[in-house]
């Protein structure tokens, strides 16, 4: 079945069939009447699209697509304007062109006398960094750390009466410092280092329970523990432990002699042989303190000093007769109580730390500057 023609097509055909109207002129002749035709000129598509204004028909012309851009030709030059030999195989240098496309000539740069010389390398890069400082030897750092730990340890035990009056806080701090020093022991085989081990060592702190009676006497009024020492003779393999207690009237000294055997590079076994009591040294003059502290009570000793002044001559004669007497020596039975062991955990030219079956011992070598801090 045939489709009917469009309406606009039918209307156009009908206009062709209708007679054209005529107009009578003044002369009487008739001429056909014609409608003015609209201008068929339309603005260019490109202009309408560029201006964005609709044409006289009210239509907007579609914008013309932009022609695709052509890709840039490959450049085989490197950053210095030379041919890339890997791309073309030609190593001939290519002159560098300026922004106008003309070959440029590098201008010589004049150096001014006021400009300081630069340390740029041949490619114009940053100057080379200065050489690093030589590292500090690790041995020096360890030595400085040990010296600092030793000073802290001596300061901590100061005023503790060899540990007898040390508080729990002081004891904990001492153990912490001792542990750090033992971890940095510069002498891994202390028993074999006889040049360091031999000599007279002064006790500055202990937790040895069997020394508590001596320390307790030193804490009594009018009595003082002057010194507790240990002298080691590596040639004769002997040890002498000595103690001195003083008072305003006299001073007492006693010692114990022992032999030792090497059990390991850091451990020795000690066998006590005899004890020795030196004659007391009686003072020719009695100088009592002005007062003493007994259980928190301040007691004046002025009256006692007045009573003892007439006896000064008697004390001087007694001191002269006793001072020439030989020491009293007593053998020590060779039982298990006379045996002990000693483990040296730290040793250098100034400080020695030892642990025995009775506790901890911290000793400073006689003549060491560490003693000046006490």
Tab-separated table of C-alpha atoms in Angstrom:
chain	number	residue	atom	x	y	z
A	1	UNK	CA	0.000	0.000	0.000
A	2	UNK	CA	1.441	3.360	-1.028
A	3	UNK	CA	2.147	5.885	1.648
A	4	UNK	CA	0.393	9.304	1.334
A	5	UNK	CA	2.685	12.166	0.366
A	6	UNK	CA	3.760	14.580	3.054
A	7	UNK	CA	1.583	17.503	3.821
A	8	UNK	CA	4.123	20.095	2.773
A	9	UNK	CA	4.498	18.350	-0.554
A	10	UNK	CA	0.719	18.484	-1.140
A	11	UNK	CA	0.561	22.128	-0.235
A	12	UNK	CA	3.261	23.009	-2.675
A	13	UNK	CA	1.506	21.219	-5.439
A	14	UNK	CA	-1.742	23.005	-4.619
A	15	UNK	CA	-0.086	26.375	-4.880
A	16	UNK	CA	1.002	25.521	-8.324
A	17	UNK	CA	-2.553	24.745	-9.404
A	18	UNK	CA	-4.073	27.989	-8.047
A	19	UNK	CA	-4.181	30.950	-10.464
A	20	UNK	CA	-1.843	33.801	-9.689
A	21	UNK	CA	-3.562	37.005	-8.695
A	22	UNK	CA	-3.337	39.893	-11.138
A	23	UNK	CA	-2.945	43.577	-10.502
A	24	UNK	CA	-4.482	46.216	-12.773
A	25	UNK	CA	-2.065	48.970	-13.499
A	26	UNK	CA	-3.012	52.538	-14.180
A	27	UNK	CA	-2.508	51.952	-17.876
A	28	UNK	CA	-5.063	49.265	-17.845
A	29	UNK	CA	-2.706	46.420	-18.544
A	30	UNK	CA	-2.662	43.499	-16.263
A	31	UNK	CA	0.525	42.007	-14.826
A	32	UNK	CA	0.806	39.050	-12.589
A	33	UNK	CA	1.439	39.621	-8.887
A	34	UNK	CA	4.505	37.890	-7.455
A	35	UNK	CA	5.497	37.623	-3.778
A	36	UNK	CA	8.972	38.823	-2.933
A	37	UNK	CA	11.370	36.001	-2.471
A	38	UNK	CA	13.448	35.753	0.692
A	39	UNK	CA	17.156	36.017	0.410
A	40	UNK	CA	18.692	32.610	0.036
A	41	UNK	CA	22.042	33.766	1.326
A	42	UNK	CA	22.893	32.311	4.751
A	43	UNK	CA	25.946	33.136	6.865
A	44	UNK	CA	28.804	30.732	6.618
A	45	UNK	CA	28.685	27.862	8.978
A	46	UNK	CA	32.125	28.633	10.309
A	47	UNK	CA	31.247	32.274	11.031
A	48	UNK	CA	27.976	31.398	12.777
A	49	UNK	CA	29.682	28.781	14.807
A	50	UNK	CA	32.491	31.152	15.726
A	51	UNK	CA	30.136	33.958	16.790
A	52	UNK	CA	27.728	31.678	18.603
A	53	UNK	CA	24.774	33.744	17.308
A	54	UNK	CA	21.875	31.935	15.571
A	55	UNK	CA	21.353	32.686	11.927
A	56	UNK	CA	18.282	34.457	10.481
A	57	UNK	CA	16.456	31.166	10.362
A	58	UNK	CA	16.945	30.703	14.073
A	59	UNK	CA	19.201	27.694	13.613
A	60	UNK	CA	22.611	27.183	15.200
A	61	UNK	CA	25.145	25.759	12.904
A	62	UNK	CA	27.158	22.923	14.377
A	63	UNK	CA	30.745	23.828	15.074
A	64	UNK	CA	33.196	22.413	12.673
A	65	UNK	CA	35.523	19.864	14.264
A	66	UNK	CA	39.093	20.985	14.649
A	67	UNK	CA	41.557	19.225	12.414
A	68	UNK	CA	43.666	16.701	14.350
A	69	UNK	CA	47.113	17.977	15.305
A	70	UNK	CA	50.049	16.363	13.702
A	71	UNK	CA	52.443	14.548	16.155
A	72	UNK	CA	55.837	16.132	16.699
A	73	UNK	CA	58.620	14.527	14.726
A	74	UNK	CA	60.894	12.348	16.862
A	75	UNK	CA	64.023	14.047	18.115
A	76	UNK	CA	67.113	11.979	18.527
A	77	UNK	CA	69.182	14.712	20.149
A	78	UNK	CA	70.250	14.371	23.741
A	79	UNK	CA	70.110	17.162	26.322
A	80	UNK	CA	73.381	18.674	25.047
A	81	UNK	CA	72.154	19.038	21.420
A	82	UNK	CA	74.083	16.014	20.166
A	83	UNK	CA	72.779	13.100	18.166
A	84	UNK	CA	71.792	10.146	20.230
A	85	UNK	CA	74.176	7.440	19.048
A	86	UNK	CA	71.849	4.753	20.349
A	87	UNK	CA	69.023	6.025	18.062
A	88	UNK	CA	70.760	6.827	14.761
A	89	UNK	CA	74.234	5.462	15.239
A	90	UNK	CA	75.685	8.845	14.267
A	91	UNK	CA	77.811	10.557	16.905
A	92	UNK	CA	78.242	13.784	14.866
A	93	UNK	CA	77.340	16.761	17.094
A	94	UNK	CA	74.281	18.755	16.069
A	95	UNK	CA	74.374	22.509	16.617
A	96	UNK	CA	71.980	23.785	19.228
A	97	UNK	CA	69.302	26.145	17.884
A	98	UNK	CA	67.750	29.044	19.700
A	99	UNK	CA	64.031	29.822	20.100
A	100	UNK	CA	63.912	31.363	16.585
A	101	UNK	CA	65.162	28.186	14.956
A	102	UNK	CA	68.547	29.665	14.162
A	103	UNK	CA	71.793	28.091	15.251
A	104	UNK	CA	73.038	29.705	18.434
A	105	UNK	CA	76.626	30.456	19.327
A	106	UNK	CA	77.512	30.077	23.011
A	107	UNK	CA	78.665	33.365	24.393
A	108	UNK	CA	81.872	33.303	26.383
A	109	UNK	CA	81.294	34.119	30.043
A	110	UNK	CA	83.660	36.637	31.475
A	111	UNK	CA	84.957	35.865	34.921
A	112	UNK	CA	85.098	38.741	37.343
A	113	UNK	CA	87.941	39.103	39.763
A	114	UNK	CA	85.425	39.810	42.521
A	115	UNK	CA	83.653	36.478	42.042
A	116	UNK	CA	85.071	33.801	44.303
A	117	UNK	CA	86.251	30.609	42.663
A	118	UNK	CA	83.697	27.843	42.611
A	119	UNK	CA	84.202	24.187	43.251
A	120	UNK	CA	81.784	23.085	40.512
A	121	UNK	CA	82.762	19.980	38.696
A	122	UNK	CA	83.338	19.799	34.943
A	123	UNK	CA	79.611	19.334	34.261
A	124	UNK	CA	78.605	22.421	36.287
A	125	UNK	CA	77.058	20.408	39.106
A	126	UNK	CA	77.042	21.095	42.822
A	127	UNK	CA	80.396	21.351	44.560
A	128	UNK	CA	81.705	18.203	46.133
A	129	UNK	CA	80.828	17.892	49.855
A	130	UNK	CA	83.680	18.242	52.335
A	131	UNK	CA	85.272	14.994	53.464
A	132	UNK	CA	83.569	13.502	56.531
A	133	UNK	CA	85.251	13.777	59.876
A	134	UNK	CA	87.038	10.652	61.002
A	135	UNK	CA	84.806	8.542	63.252
A	136	UNK	CA	85.571	8.438	66.944
A	137	UNK	CA	87.046	5.064	67.836
A	138	UNK	CA	84.604	2.837	69.664
A	139	UNK	CA	87.226	2.127	72.313
A	140	UNK	CA	87.320	5.812	73.274
A	141	UNK	CA	83.540	5.911	73.680
A	142	UNK	CA	83.617	2.828	75.886
A	143	UNK	CA	86.388	4.315	78.014
A	144	UNK	CA	84.485	7.588	78.514
A	145	UNK	CA	81.334	5.691	79.478
A	146	UNK	CA	83.223	3.572	82.015
A	147	UNK	CA	84.834	6.622	83.605
A	148	UNK	CA	81.458	8.300	83.934
A	149	UNK	CA	79.912	5.180	85.488
A	150	UNK	CA	82.762	4.916	87.989
A	151	UNK	CA	82.361	8.523	89.079
A	152	UNK	CA	78.615	8.015	89.514
A	153	UNK	CA	79.220	4.877	91.572
A	154	UNK	CA	81.659	6.610	93.922
A	155	UNK	CA	79.274	9.533	94.362
A	156	UNK	CA	76.411	7.162	95.147
A	157	UNK	CA	78.202	5.261	97.938
A	158	UNK	CA	79.548	8.463	99.489
A	159	UNK	CA	78.332	8.886	103.095
A	160	UNK	CA	76.896	5.368	103.383
A	161	UNK	CA	79.561	4.150	105.888
A	162	UNK	CA	80.747	1.405	103.513
A	163	UNK	CA	77.122	0.448	102.893
A	164	UNK	CA	76.080	0.066	106.540
A	165	UNK	CA	73.838	3.161	106.438
A	166	UNK	CA	72.793	2.814	102.785
A	167	UNK	CA	69.077	3.073	102.150
A	168	UNK	CA	67.187	0.692	99.903
A	169	UNK	CA	67.163	3.337	97.173
A	170	UNK	CA	70.944	3.723	97.360
A	171	UNK	CA	71.415	-0.049	97.286
A	172	UNK	CA	69.247	-0.322	94.178
A	173	UNK	CA	71.164	2.448	92.410
A	174	UNK	CA	74.499	0.842	93.360
A	175	UNK	CA	73.404	-2.502	91.925
A	176	UNK	CA	72.285	-0.818	88.697
A	177	UNK	CA	75.638	0.942	88.243
A	178	UNK	CA	77.533	-2.239	89.099
A	179	UNK	CA	75.574	-4.172	86.486
A	180	UNK	CA	76.380	-1.590	83.805
A	181	UNK	CA	80.075	-1.609	84.715
A	182	UNK	CA	80.213	-5.394	84.643
A	183	UNK	CA	78.744	-5.315	81.124
A	184	UNK	CA	81.675	-3.112	79.987
A	185	UNK	CA	84.443	-4.957	81.832
A	186	UNK	CA	87.701	-4.092	80.014
A	187	UNK	CA	89.521	-7.106	81.514
A	188	UNK	CA	87.775	-10.348	80.502
A	189	UNK	CA	90.352	-12.473	82.397
A	190	UNK	CA	91.046	-10.494	85.581
A	191	UNK	CA	92.854	-13.269	87.430
A	192	UNK	CA	95.370	-13.525	84.604
A	193	UNK	CA	95.953	-9.737	84.601
A	194	UNK	CA	98.320	-9.861	87.573
A	195	UNK	CA	99.657	-6.330	86.960
A	196	UNK	CA	96.146	-4.984	87.601
A	197	UNK	CA	95.046	-7.430	90.272
A	198	UNK	CA	98.099	-7.081	92.545
A	199	UNK	CA	98.172	-4.227	95.057
A	200	UNK	CA	96.308	-2.807	98.026
A	201	UNK	CA	92.574	-2.297	97.473
A	202	UNK	CA	90.420	-0.049	99.714
A	203	UNK	CA	86.831	-1.106	100.365
A	204	UNK	CA	84.252	1.624	99.657
A	205	UNK	CA	81.028	-0.420	99.685
A	206	UNK	CA	79.937	-3.906	100.631
A	207	UNK	CA	76.848	-6.014	101.150
A	208	UNK	CA	78.824	-8.768	102.875
A	209	UNK	CA	76.902	-9.960	105.938
A	210	UNK	CA	79.981	-11.147	107.879
A	211	UNK	CA	81.393	-7.619	107.882
A	212	UNK	CA	78.304	-6.181	109.533
A	213	UNK	CA	79.673	-6.614	113.135
A	214	UNK	CA	82.723	-4.541	112.259
A	215	UNK	CA	80.604	-1.898	110.561
A	216	UNK	CA	78.258	-1.830	113.538
A	217	UNK	CA	81.184	-1.059	115.872
A	218	UNK	CA	82.131	1.816	113.621
A	219	UNK	CA	78.589	3.169	113.915
A	220	UNK	CA	78.784	3.230	117.734
A	221	UNK	CA	79.477	6.544	119.498
A	222	UNK	CA	83.189	7.497	119.792
A	223	UNK	CA	84.192	4.727	117.350
A	224	UNK	CA	84.929	4.886	113.649
A	225	UNK	CA	85.984	2.404	110.971
A	226	UNK	CA	88.999	4.086	109.462
A	227	UNK	CA	89.684	1.583	106.703
A	228	UNK	CA	88.997	-1.923	105.450
A	229	UNK	CA	91.464	-3.092	102.830
A	230	UNK	CA	92.529	-6.175	100.879
A	231	UNK	CA	96.104	-6.623	99.735
A	232	UNK	CA	96.726	-9.157	96.975
A	233	UNK	CA	100.176	-10.562	96.289
A	234	UNK	CA	100.128	-12.473	93.017
A	235	UNK	CA	103.705	-13.692	93.479
A	236	UNK	CA	103.117	-15.456	96.795
A	237	UNK	CA	99.421	-16.129	95.988
A	238	UNK	CA	98.287	-14.615	99.293
A	239	UNK	CA	95.575	-12.205	100.391
A	240	UNK	CA	95.577	-10.066	103.556
A	241	UNK	CA	92.264	-8.570	104.710
A	242	UNK	CA	92.871	-5.760	107.211
A	243	UNK	CA	90.561	-3.515	109.269
A	244	UNK	CA	91.293	-0.485	111.456
A	245	UNK	CA	88.920	0.941	114.093
A	246	UNK	CA	89.744	4.116	115.963
A	247	UNK	CA	88.442	6.020	118.986
A	248	UNK	CA	89.553	9.177	120.821
A	249	UNK	CA	91.716	7.020	123.116
A	250	UNK	CA	93.181	4.378	120.850
A	251	UNK	CA	93.049	2.555	117.508
A	252	UNK	CA	92.809	-1.177	116.839
A	253	UNK	CA	94.054	-3.060	113.788
A	254	UNK	CA	93.494	-6.719	112.957
A	255	UNK	CA	93.891	-8.782	109.826
A	256	UNK	CA	93.383	-12.243	108.327
A	257	UNK	CA	95.877	-13.910	106.002
A	258	UNK	CA	94.760	-16.381	103.329
A	259	UNK	CA	96.124	-18.216	100.322
A	260	UNK	CA	94.233	-18.555	97.077
A	261	UNK	CA	94.122	-20.899	94.109
A	262	UNK	CA	93.031	-19.981	90.592
A	263	UNK	CA	89.862	-21.802	89.591
A	264	UNK	CA	89.083	-19.922	86.366
A	265	UNK	CA	90.192	-16.730	84.569
A	266	UNK	CA	87.862	-14.759	86.881
A	267	UNK	CA	87.417	-16.944	89.975
A	268	UNK	CA	89.732	-17.859	92.850
A	269	UNK	CA	89.291	-20.049	95.906
A	270	UNK	CA	90.441	-18.566	99.216
A	271	UNK	CA	91.718	-20.512	102.242
A	272	UNK	CA	92.250	-18.482	105.448
A	273	UNK	CA	95.304	-19.443	107.459
A	274	UNK	CA	95.663	-17.174	110.505
A	275	UNK	CA	94.420	-14.010	112.161
A	276	UNK	CA	96.613	-11.249	113.506
A	277	UNK	CA	95.920	-8.519	116.103
A	278	UNK	CA	98.187	-5.510	116.166
A	279	UNK	CA	98.897	-3.872	119.544
A	280	UNK	CA	96.515	-0.968	120.113
A	281	UNK	CA	97.872	2.462	119.461
A	282	UNK	CA	97.052	4.567	122.499
A	283	UNK	CA	96.932	8.286	121.944
A	284	UNK	CA	99.234	10.407	124.059
A	285	UNK	CA	96.460	13.003	124.264
A	286	UNK	CA	92.755	12.479	124.483
A	287	UNK	CA	90.665	14.765	122.296
A	288	UNK	CA	86.983	14.114	122.738
A	289	UNK	CA	84.325	15.647	120.502
A	290	UNK	CA	82.183	18.358	122.035
A	291	UNK	CA	79.095	16.117	121.907
A	292	UNK	CA	77.941	12.731	120.677
A	293	UNK	CA	74.650	11.520	119.205
A	294	UNK	CA	73.198	8.501	121.051
A	295	UNK	CA	69.791	7.316	119.787
A	296	UNK	CA	68.973	10.806	118.606
A	297	UNK	CA	70.060	12.442	121.870
A	298	UNK	CA	72.869	15.015	121.860
A	299	UNK	CA	75.169	14.393	124.866
A	300	UNK	CA	77.924	16.845	125.782
A	301	UNK	CA	81.368	15.387	126.578
A	302	UNK	CA	82.816	18.522	128.146
A	303	UNK	CA	82.800	17.114	131.712
A	304	UNK	CA	84.470	13.895	130.563
A	305	UNK	CA	87.217	15.856	128.840
A	306	UNK	CA	87.947	17.735	132.069
A	307	UNK	CA	88.280	14.444	133.984
A	308	UNK	CA	90.659	12.957	131.423
A	309	UNK	CA	92.990	15.942	131.176
A	310	UNK	CA	94.990	15.001	134.335
A	311	UNK	CA	95.444	11.478	132.895
A	312	UNK	CA	97.240	12.636	129.741
A	313	UNK	CA	100.658	11.727	131.164
A	314	UNK	CA	99.506	8.244	132.160
A	315	UNK	CA	98.158	7.599	128.638
A	316	UNK	CA	101.466	8.685	127.125
A	317	UNK	CA	103.478	6.214	129.239
A	318	UNK	CA	101.111	3.336	128.466
A	319	UNK	CA	101.270	4.066	124.729
A	320	UNK	CA	105.071	3.945	124.782
A	321	UNK	CA	105.170	0.559	126.523
A	322	UNK	CA	102.616	-1.125	124.282
A	323	UNK	CA	103.725	0.193	120.917
A	324	UNK	CA	106.831	-1.989	120.864
A	325	UNK	CA	104.977	-5.300	121.379
A	326	UNK	CA	104.740	-7.849	118.507
A	327	UNK	CA	101.324	-8.612	116.990
A	328	UNK	CA	99.260	-11.452	118.350
A	329	UNK	CA	98.749	-14.201	115.775
A	330	UNK	CA	96.140	-16.942	116.011
A	331	UNK	CA	95.789	-19.898	113.595
A	332	UNK	CA	92.476	-20.350	111.865
A	333	UNK	CA	91.196	-23.937	111.780
A	334	UNK	CA	91.101	-25.381	108.280
A	335	UNK	CA	87.390	-26.162	108.097
A	336	UNK	CA	84.759	-25.242	105.583
A	337	UNK	CA	84.112	-21.925	107.316
A	338	UNK	CA	87.713	-20.940	106.579
A	339	UNK	CA	87.139	-21.471	102.842
A	340	UNK	CA	85.585	-19.003	100.482
A	341	UNK	CA	85.560	-18.083	96.827
A	342	UNK	CA	85.846	-14.765	95.063
A	343	UNK	CA	84.620	-13.893	91.578
A	344	UNK	CA	86.022	-10.729	90.001
A	345	UNK	CA	83.456	-9.264	87.594
A	346	UNK	CA	85.148	-5.934	86.835
A	347	UNK	CA	88.802	-4.871	86.931
A	348	UNK	CA	90.814	-1.915	85.715
A	349	UNK	CA	93.643	0.203	87.079
A	350	UNK	CA	91.351	2.042	89.534
A	351	UNK	CA	88.309	-0.074	90.369
A	352	UNK	CA	87.588	-3.707	91.201
A	353	UNK	CA	84.183	-5.311	91.689
A	354	UNK	CA	84.061	-8.784	93.219
A	355	UNK	CA	81.292	-11.104	94.285
A	356	UNK	CA	81.807	-13.729	96.955
A	357	UNK	CA	79.705	-16.308	98.725
A	358	UNK	CA	78.867	-13.586	101.241
A	359	UNK	CA	77.915	-10.684	99.020
A	360	UNK	CA	79.234	-7.781	96.941
A	361	UNK	CA	82.536	-5.919	97.295
A	362	UNK	CA	83.476	-2.627	95.602
A	363	UNK	CA	87.123	-1.628	96.041
A	364	UNK	CA	89.315	1.213	94.802
A	365	UNK	CA	93.062	0.808	94.367
A	366	UNK	CA	95.261	2.712	96.786
A	367	UNK	CA	96.490	5.944	95.235
A	368	UNK	CA	93.614	6.167	92.738
A	369	UNK	CA	92.055	9.623	92.183
A	370	UNK	CA	88.667	8.058	92.877
A	371	UNK	CA	89.537	8.041	96.586
A	372	UNK	CA	89.650	11.832	96.518
A	373	UNK	CA	85.871	11.851	95.931
A	374	UNK	CA	85.198	10.066	99.231
